[in-house]
């Protein structure tokens, strides 16, 4: 039986990116798992930061994504639940090229599959194989493997679902992303060029599960009316440009990210609420950190050496912890119904809006998670 340097379990975006990245170091990689048919037609579009785009460019999957698969965001408006609470971010003011690039999830999955077909050291397998290092990239499905590893994964359910879909508006999006903290739901419209260039949005609407179920069961016209009522009429008429899909929302993380011969990467290590659009960015930053640590290892050190893997964990633990706390804290702050807290959070937003260095700091954190 062939022995591999690394077995990557889980062929999501993180697992596939890790397999490609390690193969570029000359390591032999077994990638276990197939791309689900649902992933290839995923209605989500991810807000990717500059660091993620840089990795995907180096893996040679970015420039081939195709027309309309990526849309740059130049401005972002975040609104609270009163007319005074608003924060505006602009790429010009922040002195960055773009705030994020909205990226077609299905197109990225397909492009990674194509690249893997040409990767010289990657073998796709459907059973466990012998390997010096096992990288767990099973996403939120990792619970069973992690139980065996005793990684101490804790998760708690938000009692919410995120509804995602593509939308088409009668008015142009002008590359502006918009988000409303509506207490208790969080609504995001991300500018996108599919299905209609210049007029589409990727919707992410996080709501209490019961309300989400009601919205999912509605006929398209009734759902569209609810959406216009939530977003306001300034977007013109909004219509669905795809099916709706929904994900239950959880927050969680593993207490232990590595051990002798194993390591956790991406959602297998940490789960965050999608309100900041950072889950995949964190996972791709894990890929960069793990690949770099492996590339820079001493000549005598094996890839499964726990001391080596701990270097990766040390790099990733703090930013992941911070992002989890920020997203969780924001969600809880805006779920609080009392009037004084409401006033406080909306005043807080207008203060942030006026303090340019604070906005720059927040943008820098989001661009490089
Ligand atoms: C509505 C929504 C919107 C989001 N928007 C954003 C965004 O804008 N920006 C952002 O950065 N993030 C976003 N995220 C988060 C992002 O989707 C996840 O962080 C990311 O998909 C995690 O990738 P992954 O490869 O780690 O896990 P997954 O995508 O879950 O992939 C895991 C893979 O492993 C497979 N698998 C599971 N168990 C096994 C097993 N035992 N053996 C083999 N294979 C297995 C699964 O089938 C799957 O293919 C969003 C999430 C949601 C729900």
Short mmCIF file of N, CA, C and O in Angstrom, two decimals, residues 149-250:
data_model
loop_
_atom_site.label_atom_id
_atom_site.label_comp_id
_atom_site.label_asym_id
_atom_site.label_seq_id
_atom_site.Cartn_x
_atom_site.Cartn_y
_atom_site.Cartn_z
N UNK A 149 -10.36 11.63 18.02
CA UNK A 149 -9.07 12.28 18.32
C UNK A 149 -9.07 12.98 19.68
O UNK A 149 -8.04 13.45 20.14
N UNK A 150 -10.22 13.10 20.28
CA UNK A 150 -10.35 13.78 21.56
C UNK A 150 -9.87 15.25 21.44
O UNK A 150 -9.11 15.74 22.27
N UNK A 151 -10.32 15.92 20.37
CA UNK A 151 -9.89 17.31 20.14
C UNK A 151 -10.71 18.29 20.97
O UNK A 151 -10.41 19.48 20.98
N UNK A 152 -11.75 17.81 21.62
CA UNK A 152 -12.56 18.68 22.49
C UNK A 152 -13.30 19.74 21.72
O UNK A 152 -13.23 20.91 22.07
N UNK A 153 -14.01 19.35 20.68
CA UNK A 153 -14.75 20.35 19.89
C UNK A 153 -16.04 20.71 20.61
O UNK A 153 -16.85 19.86 20.93
N UNK A 154 -16.21 22.00 20.86
CA UNK A 154 -17.45 22.45 21.50
C UNK A 154 -18.19 23.33 20.52
O UNK A 154 -17.59 24.16 19.84
N UNK A 155 -19.50 23.13 20.43
CA UNK A 155 -20.27 24.00 19.53
C UNK A 155 -21.58 24.35 20.20
O UNK A 155 -22.14 23.56 20.96
N UNK A 156 -22.06 25.54 19.91
CA UNK A 156 -23.39 25.86 20.42
C UNK A 156 -24.20 26.47 19.28
O UNK A 156 -23.69 27.19 18.42
N UNK A 157 -25.47 26.08 19.31
CA UNK A 157 -26.38 26.42 18.24
C UNK A 157 -26.93 27.83 18.48
O UNK A 157 -27.35 28.14 19.59
N UNK A 158 -26.94 28.69 17.45
CA UNK A 158 -27.50 30.02 17.61
C UNK A 158 -29.03 30.00 17.57
O UNK A 158 -29.67 31.03 17.76
N UNK A 159 -29.60 28.83 17.17
CA UNK A 159 -31.05 28.81 16.98
C UNK A 159 -31.44 29.67 15.79
O UNK A 159 -32.52 30.24 15.72
N UNK A 160 -30.50 29.78 14.85
CA UNK A 160 -30.73 30.60 13.65
C UNK A 160 -30.39 29.80 12.39
O UNK A 160 -29.63 28.84 12.45
N UNK A 161 -30.95 30.24 11.28
CA UNK A 161 -30.54 29.70 9.98
C UNK A 161 -30.17 30.86 9.08
O UNK A 161 -30.78 31.95 9.20
N UNK A 162 -29.20 30.63 8.21
CA UNK A 162 -28.86 31.66 7.21
C UNK A 162 -29.47 31.23 5.88
O UNK A 162 -29.21 30.13 5.40
N UNK A 163 -30.29 32.11 5.33
CA UNK A 163 -30.86 31.85 3.99
C UNK A 163 -29.95 32.52 2.97
O UNK A 163 -29.60 33.69 3.12
N UNK A 164 -29.56 31.77 1.96
CA UNK A 164 -28.74 32.35 0.89
C UNK A 164 -29.47 32.18 -0.44
O UNK A 164 -30.21 31.20 -0.63
N UNK A 165 -29.28 33.13 -1.33
CA UNK A 165 -29.88 33.06 -2.67
C UNK A 165 -29.23 34.14 -3.52
O UNK A 165 -28.54 35.02 -3.00
N UNK A 166 -29.42 34.05 -4.80
CA UNK A 166 -29.03 35.14 -5.69
C UNK A 166 -30.26 36.00 -5.95
O UNK A 166 -31.36 35.47 -6.10
N UNK A 167 -30.04 37.32 -6.03
CA UNK A 167 -31.15 38.24 -6.27
C UNK A 167 -30.84 39.11 -7.48
O UNK A 167 -29.66 39.34 -7.78
N UNK A 168 -31.88 39.61 -8.10
CA UNK A 168 -31.67 40.58 -9.19
C UNK A 168 -32.49 41.83 -8.84
O UNK A 168 -33.65 41.72 -8.43
N UNK A 169 -31.85 42.99 -8.98
CA UNK A 169 -32.52 44.25 -8.66
C UNK A 169 -32.78 45.04 -9.93
O UNK A 169 -32.05 44.92 -10.92
N UNK A 170 -33.77 45.90 -9.87
CA UNK A 170 -34.02 46.78 -11.02
C UNK A 170 -32.98 47.91 -11.07
O UNK A 170 -32.80 48.56 -12.09
N UNK A 171 -32.30 48.16 -9.92
CA UNK A 171 -31.31 49.23 -9.88
C UNK A 171 -29.88 48.65 -9.82
O UNK A 171 -29.70 47.56 -9.28
N UNK A 172 -28.87 49.36 -10.34
CA UNK A 172 -27.50 48.83 -10.31
C UNK A 172 -26.94 48.77 -8.89
O UNK A 172 -27.26 49.61 -8.06
N UNK A 173 -26.05 47.77 -8.64
CA UNK A 173 -25.51 47.63 -7.27
C UNK A 173 -24.36 48.58 -7.00
O UNK A 173 -24.02 48.86 -5.86
N UNK A 174 -23.71 49.08 -8.02
CA UNK A 174 -22.58 50.02 -7.91
C UNK A 174 -21.48 49.52 -6.98
O UNK A 174 -20.81 50.29 -6.31
N UNK A 175 -21.34 48.21 -6.89
CA UNK A 175 -20.27 47.56 -6.11
C UNK A 175 -20.30 47.95 -4.63
O UNK A 175 -19.26 48.04 -3.98
N UNK A 176 -21.51 48.19 -4.13
CA UNK A 176 -21.68 48.52 -2.71
C UNK A 176 -22.30 47.33 -1.99
O UNK A 176 -23.35 46.82 -2.40
N UNK A 177 -21.63 46.88 -0.91
CA UNK A 177 -22.20 45.81 -0.07
C UNK A 177 -22.99 46.47 1.04
O UNK A 177 -22.58 47.52 1.56
N UNK A 178 -24.10 45.87 1.40
CA UNK A 178 -24.94 46.46 2.45
C UNK A 178 -25.33 45.41 3.47
O UNK A 178 -25.57 44.25 3.11
N UNK A 179 -25.35 45.85 4.73
CA UNK A 179 -25.71 44.93 5.79
C UNK A 179 -26.57 45.66 6.82
O UNK A 179 -26.31 46.82 7.14
N UNK A 180 -27.59 44.97 7.28
CA UNK A 180 -28.49 45.54 8.30
C UNK A 180 -28.47 44.63 9.52
O UNK A 180 -28.74 43.43 9.41
N UNK A 181 -28.20 45.23 10.67
CA UNK A 181 -28.38 44.51 11.93
C UNK A 181 -29.78 44.87 12.40
O UNK A 181 -30.00 45.96 12.91
N UNK A 182 -30.73 43.97 12.18
CA UNK A 182 -32.14 44.34 12.37
C UNK A 182 -32.73 43.82 13.67
O UNK A 182 -33.88 43.98 13.95
N UNK A 183 -31.92 43.18 14.45
CA UNK A 183 -32.35 42.66 15.75
C UNK A 183 -33.70 41.92 15.68
O UNK A 183 -34.75 42.57 15.64
N UNK A 184 -33.82 40.61 15.62
CA UNK A 184 -32.69 39.72 15.82
C UNK A 184 -32.04 39.25 14.51
O UNK A 184 -31.07 38.52 14.55
N UNK A 185 -32.59 39.63 13.35
CA UNK A 185 -31.98 39.08 12.13
C UNK A 185 -30.89 39.99 11.58
O UNK A 185 -30.82 41.19 11.89
N UNK A 186 -30.01 39.41 10.78
CA UNK A 186 -28.93 40.16 10.12
C UNK A 186 -29.06 39.89 8.62
O UNK A 186 -29.09 38.73 8.19
N UNK A 187 -29.19 40.96 7.87
CA UNK A 187 -29.43 40.84 6.43
C UNK A 187 -28.23 41.42 5.68
O UNK A 187 -27.78 42.52 5.99
N UNK A 188 -27.71 40.68 4.72
CA UNK A 188 -26.60 41.21 3.91
C UNK A 188 -26.93 41.05 2.43
O UNK A 188 -27.39 40.00 1.99
N UNK A 189 -26.67 42.11 1.69
CA UNK A 189 -26.79 42.07 0.22
C UNK A 189 -25.41 42.37 -0.34
O UNK A 189 -24.90 43.49 -0.18
N UNK A 190 -24.81 41.37 -0.97
CA UNK A 190 -23.45 41.53 -1.50
C UNK A 190 -23.53 41.72 -3.01
O UNK A 190 -24.16 40.91 -3.71
N UNK A 191 -22.92 42.79 -3.53
CA UNK A 191 -23.05 43.06 -4.97
C UNK A 191 -22.42 41.94 -5.79
O UNK A 191 -21.34 41.46 -5.45
N UNK A 192 -23.11 41.53 -6.83
CA UNK A 192 -22.61 40.39 -7.60
C UNK A 192 -23.03 40.55 -9.06
O UNK A 192 -23.92 41.33 -9.38
N UNK A 193 -22.35 39.81 -9.92
CA UNK A 193 -22.62 39.97 -11.36
C UNK A 193 -23.27 38.75 -11.99
O UNK A 193 -23.30 38.63 -13.22
N UNK A 194 -23.77 37.84 -11.16
CA UNK A 194 -24.52 36.70 -11.67
C UNK A 194 -25.82 36.60 -10.89
O UNK A 194 -25.77 36.77 -9.67
N UNK A 195 -26.96 36.39 -11.50
CA UNK A 195 -27.16 36.09 -12.91
C UNK A 195 -27.10 37.31 -13.84
O UNK A 195 -26.91 37.14 -15.03
N UNK A 196 -27.25 38.55 -13.33
CA UNK A 196 -27.23 39.70 -14.26
C UNK A 196 -26.14 40.68 -13.87
O UNK A 196 -26.15 41.22 -12.76
N UNK A 197 -25.21 40.91 -14.79
CA UNK A 197 -24.07 41.79 -14.49
C UNK A 197 -24.56 43.17 -14.04
O UNK A 197 -25.44 43.76 -14.65
N UNK A 198 -23.97 43.63 -12.93
CA UNK A 198 -24.26 44.98 -12.44
C UNK A 198 -25.54 45.10 -11.64
O UNK A 198 -25.77 46.12 -10.99
N UNK A 199 -26.39 44.10 -11.67
CA UNK A 199 -27.71 44.22 -11.03
C UNK A 199 -28.02 43.10 -10.05
O UNK A 199 -29.17 42.97 -9.62
N UNK A 200 -27.05 42.26 -9.74
CA UNK A 200 -27.37 41.10 -8.88
C UNK A 200 -26.79 41.28 -7.49
O UNK A 200 -25.87 42.08 -7.27
N UNK A 201 -27.32 40.52 -6.56
CA UNK A 201 -26.80 40.48 -5.20
C UNK A 201 -26.75 39.03 -4.74
O UNK A 201 -27.57 38.21 -5.15
N UNK A 202 -25.78 38.75 -3.86
CA UNK A 202 -25.81 37.49 -3.13
C UNK A 202 -26.43 37.83 -1.78
O UNK A 202 -25.98 38.74 -1.09
N UNK A 203 -27.48 37.11 -1.45
CA UNK A 203 -28.20 37.35 -0.19
C UNK A 203 -27.69 36.42 0.90
O UNK A 203 -27.51 35.22 0.65
N UNK A 204 -27.44 36.96 2.08
CA UNK A 204 -27.24 36.12 3.27
C UNK A 204 -28.12 36.74 4.35
O UNK A 204 -27.89 37.87 4.78
N UNK A 205 -29.15 36.00 4.76
CA UNK A 205 -30.12 36.53 5.71
C UNK A 205 -30.21 35.57 6.88
O UNK A 205 -30.71 34.44 6.74
N UNK A 206 -29.64 35.99 8.01
CA UNK A 206 -29.63 35.13 9.20
C UNK A 206 -30.82 35.48 10.08
O UNK A 206 -30.99 36.64 10.47
N UNK A 207 -31.61 34.47 10.40
CA UNK A 207 -32.85 34.71 11.15
C UNK A 207 -33.07 33.59 12.15
O UNK A 207 -32.57 32.47 11.97
N UNK A 208 -33.89 33.87 13.18
CA UNK A 208 -34.30 32.77 14.06
C UNK A 208 -34.89 31.64 13.21
O UNK A 208 -35.61 31.90 12.23
N UNK A 209 -34.59 30.39 13.60
CA UNK A 209 -34.93 29.24 12.75
C UNK A 209 -36.39 29.22 12.32
O UNK A 209 -36.69 28.98 11.14
N UNK A 210 -37.31 29.50 13.26
CA UNK A 210 -38.75 29.41 12.91
C UNK A 210 -39.11 30.39 11.81
O UNK A 210 -39.82 30.06 10.86
N UNK A 211 -38.60 31.61 11.94
CA UNK A 211 -38.88 32.65 10.94
C UNK A 211 -38.24 32.27 9.59
O UNK A 211 -38.84 32.46 8.54
N UNK A 212 -37.05 31.70 9.66
CA UNK A 212 -36.38 31.27 8.42
C UNK A 212 -37.20 30.20 7.71
O UNK A 212 -37.37 30.25 6.48
N UNK A 213 -37.74 29.27 8.49
CA UNK A 213 -38.55 28.20 7.88
C UNK A 213 -39.77 28.78 7.18
O UNK A 213 -40.14 28.35 6.09
N UNK A 214 -40.38 29.79 7.82
CA UNK A 214 -41.57 30.42 7.22
C UNK A 214 -41.18 31.08 5.89
O UNK A 214 -41.84 30.91 4.86
N UNK A 215 -40.06 31.80 5.90
CA UNK A 215 -39.62 32.50 4.68
C UNK A 215 -39.26 31.52 3.57
O UNK A 215 -39.51 31.77 2.39
N UNK A 216 -38.65 30.40 3.96
CA UNK A 216 -38.26 29.39 2.96
C UNK A 216 -39.47 28.74 2.32
O UNK A 216 -39.44 28.34 1.15
N UNK A 217 -40.55 28.62 3.11
CA UNK A 217 -41.75 27.94 2.60
C UNK A 217 -42.60 28.86 1.73
O UNK A 217 -43.50 28.41 1.02
N UNK A 218 -42.32 30.19 1.77
CA UNK A 218 -43.14 31.14 1.01
C UNK A 218 -42.94 31.00 -0.49
O UNK A 218 -41.85 30.65 -0.94
N UNK A 219 -43.96 31.36 -1.23
CA UNK A 219 -43.83 31.44 -2.69
C UNK A 219 -42.83 32.56 -3.00
O UNK A 219 -42.69 33.50 -2.20
N UNK A 220 -42.12 32.48 -4.14
CA UNK A 220 -41.10 33.49 -4.45
C UNK A 220 -41.60 34.93 -4.33
O UNK A 220 -40.92 35.77 -3.73
N UNK A 221 -42.80 35.22 -4.82
CA UNK A 221 -43.27 36.63 -4.81
C UNK A 221 -43.44 37.13 -3.38
O UNK A 221 -43.09 38.28 -3.06
N UNK A 222 -43.95 36.26 -2.49
CA UNK A 222 -44.15 36.67 -1.09
C UNK A 222 -42.79 36.86 -0.41
O UNK A 222 -42.60 37.81 0.36
N UNK A 223 -41.84 35.99 -0.72
CA UNK A 223 -40.49 36.12 -0.15
C UNK A 223 -39.85 37.44 -0.60
O UNK A 223 -39.27 38.18 0.19
N UNK A 224 -40.01 37.72 -1.89
CA UNK A 224 -39.42 38.96 -2.43
C UNK A 224 -40.02 40.20 -1.76
O UNK A 224 -39.31 41.17 -1.46
N UNK A 225 -41.32 40.13 -1.46
CA UNK A 225 -41.97 41.27 -0.79
C UNK A 225 -41.40 41.44 0.62
O UNK A 225 -41.16 42.57 1.07
N UNK A 226 -41.16 40.32 1.31
CA UNK A 226 -40.57 40.39 2.67
C UNK A 226 -39.17 41.02 2.62
O UNK A 226 -38.77 41.79 3.48
N UNK A 227 -38.47 40.64 1.58
CA UNK A 227 -37.10 41.13 1.41
C UNK A 227 -37.09 42.64 1.17
O UNK A 227 -36.29 43.38 1.78
N UNK A 228 -37.97 43.11 0.31
CA UNK A 228 -38.04 44.55 0.03
C UNK A 228 -38.46 45.30 1.29
O UNK A 228 -37.92 46.36 1.61
N UNK A 229 -39.37 44.69 2.08
CA UNK A 229 -39.79 45.34 3.33
C UNK A 229 -38.61 45.43 4.29
O UNK A 229 -38.46 46.42 5.01
N UNK A 230 -37.73 44.42 4.29
CA UNK A 230 -36.59 44.42 5.21
C UNK A 230 -35.47 45.36 4.73
O UNK A 230 -34.86 46.06 5.53
N UNK A 231 -35.21 45.37 3.42
CA UNK A 231 -34.08 46.14 2.89
C UNK A 231 -34.45 47.59 2.57
O UNK A 231 -33.58 48.46 2.54
N UNK A 232 -35.73 47.84 2.35
CA UNK A 232 -36.15 49.19 1.97
C UNK A 232 -36.25 49.29 0.45
O UNK A 232 -35.66 48.48 -0.27
N UNK A 233 -36.94 50.30 0.01
CA UNK A 233 -37.24 50.37 -1.42
C UNK A 233 -36.11 50.97 -2.25
O UNK A 233 -36.18 51.00 -3.46
N UNK A 234 -35.04 51.45 -1.56
CA UNK A 234 -33.99 52.12 -2.34
C UNK A 234 -33.28 51.18 -3.32
O UNK A 234 -32.52 51.63 -4.17
N UNK A 235 -33.52 49.84 -3.18
CA UNK A 235 -32.89 48.89 -4.12
C UNK A 235 -33.77 48.60 -5.30
O UNK A 235 -33.48 47.73 -6.11
N UNK A 236 -34.91 49.27 -5.37
CA UNK A 236 -35.85 48.97 -6.43
C UNK A 236 -36.50 47.64 -6.12
O UNK A 236 -36.46 47.14 -4.99
N UNK A 237 -37.06 47.03 -7.14
CA UNK A 237 -37.68 45.72 -6.93
C UNK A 237 -36.59 44.67 -6.90
O UNK A 237 -35.65 44.70 -7.69
N UNK A 238 -36.70 43.75 -5.96
CA UNK A 238 -35.73 42.64 -5.87
C UNK A 238 -36.47 41.36 -6.23
O UNK A 238 -37.54 41.09 -5.70
N UNK A 239 -35.86 40.56 -7.13
CA UNK A 239 -36.48 39.25 -7.39
C UNK A 239 -35.44 38.16 -7.23
O UNK A 239 -34.23 38.42 -7.39
N UNK A 240 -35.93 36.97 -6.94
CA UNK A 240 -35.01 35.83 -6.77
C UNK A 240 -34.40 35.46 -8.12
O UNK A 240 -35.11 35.36 -9.13
N UNK A 241 -33.09 35.22 -8.11
CA UNK A 241 -32.41 34.78 -9.34
C UNK A 241 -31.90 33.36 -9.19
O UNK A 241 -31.12 32.88 -10.01
N UNK A 242 -32.30 32.68 -8.10
CA UNK A 242 -31.88 31.29 -7.87
C UNK A 242 -32.83 30.66 -6.86
O UNK A 242 -33.71 31.33 -6.31
N UNK A 243 -32.61 29.39 -6.60
CA UNK A 243 -33.30 28.74 -5.49
C UNK A 243 -32.82 29.35 -4.19
O UNK A 243 -31.74 29.95 -4.14
N UNK A 244 -33.58 29.16 -3.11
CA UNK A 244 -33.10 29.54 -1.78
C UNK A 244 -32.49 28.31 -1.11
O UNK A 244 -32.97 27.20 -1.31
N UNK A 245 -31.45 28.51 -0.34
CA UNK A 245 -30.86 27.41 0.45
C UNK A 245 -30.61 27.96 1.85
O UNK A 245 -30.50 29.17 2.04
N UNK A 246 -30.54 27.05 2.84
CA UNK A 246 -30.35 27.54 4.22
C UNK A 246 -29.40 26.65 5.00
O UNK A 246 -29.30 25.45 4.74
N UNK A 247 -28.67 27.28 5.92
CA UNK A 247 -27.70 26.58 6.77
C UNK A 247 -27.99 26.89 8.23
O UNK A 247 -28.13 28.09 8.58
N UNK A 248 -28.04 25.88 9.09
CA UNK A 248 -28.15 26.17 10.52
C UNK A 248 -26.87 26.81 11.02
O UNK A 248 -25.77 26.44 10.57
N UNK A 249 -26.98 27.79 11.93
CA UNK A 249 -25.79 28.53 12.35
C UNK A 249 -25.31 28.12 13.73
O UNK A 249 -26.09 28.05 14.67
N UNK A 250 -24.04 27.83 13.80
CA UNK A 250 -23.43 27.42 15.07
C UNK A 250 -22.12 28.17 15.27
O UNK A 250 -21.52 28.66 14.32
#
